[in-house]
XYZ file of C-alpha atoms in Angstrom:
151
model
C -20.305 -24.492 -12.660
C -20.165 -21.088 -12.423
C -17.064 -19.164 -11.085
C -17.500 -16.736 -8.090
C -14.565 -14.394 -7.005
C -14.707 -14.500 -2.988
C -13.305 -11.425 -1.105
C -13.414 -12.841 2.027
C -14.392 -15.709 3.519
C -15.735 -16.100 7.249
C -15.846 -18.984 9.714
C -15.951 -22.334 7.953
C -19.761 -21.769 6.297
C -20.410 -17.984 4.499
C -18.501 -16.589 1.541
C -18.864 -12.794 1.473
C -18.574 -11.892 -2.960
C -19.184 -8.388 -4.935
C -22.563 -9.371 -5.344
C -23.481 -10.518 -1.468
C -22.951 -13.117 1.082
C -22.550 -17.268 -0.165
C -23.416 -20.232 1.977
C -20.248 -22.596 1.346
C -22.624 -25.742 1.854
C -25.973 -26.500 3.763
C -27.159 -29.349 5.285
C -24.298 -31.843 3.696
C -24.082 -30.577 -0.139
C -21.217 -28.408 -0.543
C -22.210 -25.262 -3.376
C -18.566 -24.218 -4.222
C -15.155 -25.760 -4.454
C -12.753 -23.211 -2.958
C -9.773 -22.628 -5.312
C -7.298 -20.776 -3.326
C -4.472 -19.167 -4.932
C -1.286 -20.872 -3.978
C -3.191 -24.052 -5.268
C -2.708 -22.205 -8.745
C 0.483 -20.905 -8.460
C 3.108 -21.127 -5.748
C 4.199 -17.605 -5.032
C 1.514 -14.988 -4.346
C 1.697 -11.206 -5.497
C 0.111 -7.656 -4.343
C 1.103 -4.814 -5.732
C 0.735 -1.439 -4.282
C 0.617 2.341 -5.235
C 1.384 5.105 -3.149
C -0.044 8.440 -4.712
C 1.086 11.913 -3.984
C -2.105 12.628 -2.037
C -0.805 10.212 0.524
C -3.667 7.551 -0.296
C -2.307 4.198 -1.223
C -4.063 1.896 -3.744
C -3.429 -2.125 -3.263
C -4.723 -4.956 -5.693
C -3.704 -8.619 -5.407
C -2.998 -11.014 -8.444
C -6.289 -12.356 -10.204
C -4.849 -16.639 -10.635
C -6.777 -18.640 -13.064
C -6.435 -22.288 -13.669
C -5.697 -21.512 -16.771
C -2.691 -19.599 -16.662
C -3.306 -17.774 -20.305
C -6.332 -16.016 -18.191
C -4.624 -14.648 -14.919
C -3.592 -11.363 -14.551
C -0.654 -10.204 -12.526
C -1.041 -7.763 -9.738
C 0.222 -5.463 -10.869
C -1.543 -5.433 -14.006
C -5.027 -5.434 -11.737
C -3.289 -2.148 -9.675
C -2.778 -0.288 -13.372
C -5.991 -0.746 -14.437
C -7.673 0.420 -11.166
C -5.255 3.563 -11.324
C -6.264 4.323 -14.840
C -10.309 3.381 -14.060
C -9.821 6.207 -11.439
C -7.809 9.196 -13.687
C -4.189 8.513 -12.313
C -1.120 9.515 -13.787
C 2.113 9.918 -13.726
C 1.612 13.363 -11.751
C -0.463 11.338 -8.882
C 1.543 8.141 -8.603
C 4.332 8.683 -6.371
C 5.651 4.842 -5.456
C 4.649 1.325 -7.126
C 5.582 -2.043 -5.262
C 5.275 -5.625 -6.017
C 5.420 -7.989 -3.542
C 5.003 -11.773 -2.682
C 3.922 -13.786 0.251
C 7.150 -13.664 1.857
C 7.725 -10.071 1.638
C 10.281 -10.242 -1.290
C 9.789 -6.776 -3.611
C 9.503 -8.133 -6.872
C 10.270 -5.806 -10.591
C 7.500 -5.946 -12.416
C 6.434 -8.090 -15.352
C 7.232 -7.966 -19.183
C 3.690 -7.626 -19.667
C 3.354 -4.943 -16.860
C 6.291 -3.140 -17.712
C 4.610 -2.533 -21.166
C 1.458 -1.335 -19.205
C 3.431 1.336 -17.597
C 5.423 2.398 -20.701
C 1.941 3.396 -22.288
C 0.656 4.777 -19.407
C 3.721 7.485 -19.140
C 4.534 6.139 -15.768
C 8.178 6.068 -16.752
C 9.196 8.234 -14.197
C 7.217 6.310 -11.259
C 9.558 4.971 -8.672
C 9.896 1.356 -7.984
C 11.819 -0.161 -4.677
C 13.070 -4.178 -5.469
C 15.396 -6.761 -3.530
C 18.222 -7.635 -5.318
C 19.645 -10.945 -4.785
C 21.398 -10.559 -1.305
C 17.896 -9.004 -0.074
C 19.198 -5.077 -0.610
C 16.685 -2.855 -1.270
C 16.899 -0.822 -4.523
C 15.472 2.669 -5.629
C 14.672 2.913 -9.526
C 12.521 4.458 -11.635
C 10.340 2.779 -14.441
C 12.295 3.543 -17.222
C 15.082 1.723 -15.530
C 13.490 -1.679 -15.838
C 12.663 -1.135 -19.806
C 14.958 -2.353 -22.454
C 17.856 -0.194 -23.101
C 17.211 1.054 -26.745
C 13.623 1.927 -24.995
C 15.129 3.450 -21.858
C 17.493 5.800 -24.275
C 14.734 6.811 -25.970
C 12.857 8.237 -23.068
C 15.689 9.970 -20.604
């Protein structure tokens, strides 16, 4: 088996991928076994940018069944914004967010990702506990000897 990454898939019988359109089975044999995310993990993420230009990059988290290989989505939005020459002077707003509309801080690993990308003084908006929304800025979410270092 080979692994396919469906973008979107329509009625019960075509898969549309990167590389063209799928037939999910014909006749009675069934070509792919559709791994959908929440069977991976529970809680879904997107992440979002918006950019001073007013466009607004999204990317979803990339699940694999082996956990060691999935990437976050916000890692997948960072790499896109680099890919395409943003910086901290055309990244206005980052969000993470899961199924249930929850505004997440990003992870260790992503938080790292936007300390060497100089995105320290990107805003982020989060829920706290009680479901208040939050205002902070990158930096905010590093740890403290790093945060000191870089106000």
């Amino acid at each position: 088996g080979e692994s396919v990454t469906v973008e979107e898939r329509v009625s019960d019988d075509w898969l549309r991928t990167s590389q063209g359109w799928l037939p999910l089975q014909k006749a009675d044999k069934q070509y792919f076994r559709a791994i959908e995310a929440v069977d991976l993990h529970p809680v879904c993420y997107a992440a979002g940018a918006l950019l001073h230009s007013g466009s607004i990059m999204v990317r979803r988290a990339m699940p694999s069944e082996w956990h060691e290989g999935s990437f976050d989505a916000l890692e997948c939005l960072l790499a896109a914004l680099e890919v395409n020459g943003h910086t901290s002077d055309t990244v206005r707003l980052l969000l993470v967010c899961d199924q249930w509309g929850v505004l997440h801080a990003p992870s260790a690993v992503s938080r790292c990702v936007l300390h060497s990308m100089g995105l320290n003084d990107v805003a982020v908006i989060v829920h706290d506990e009680t479901g208040k929304l939050h205002q902070l800025h990158c930096r905010d979410l590093m740890c403290p000897p790093l945060a000191e270092l870089h106000r």
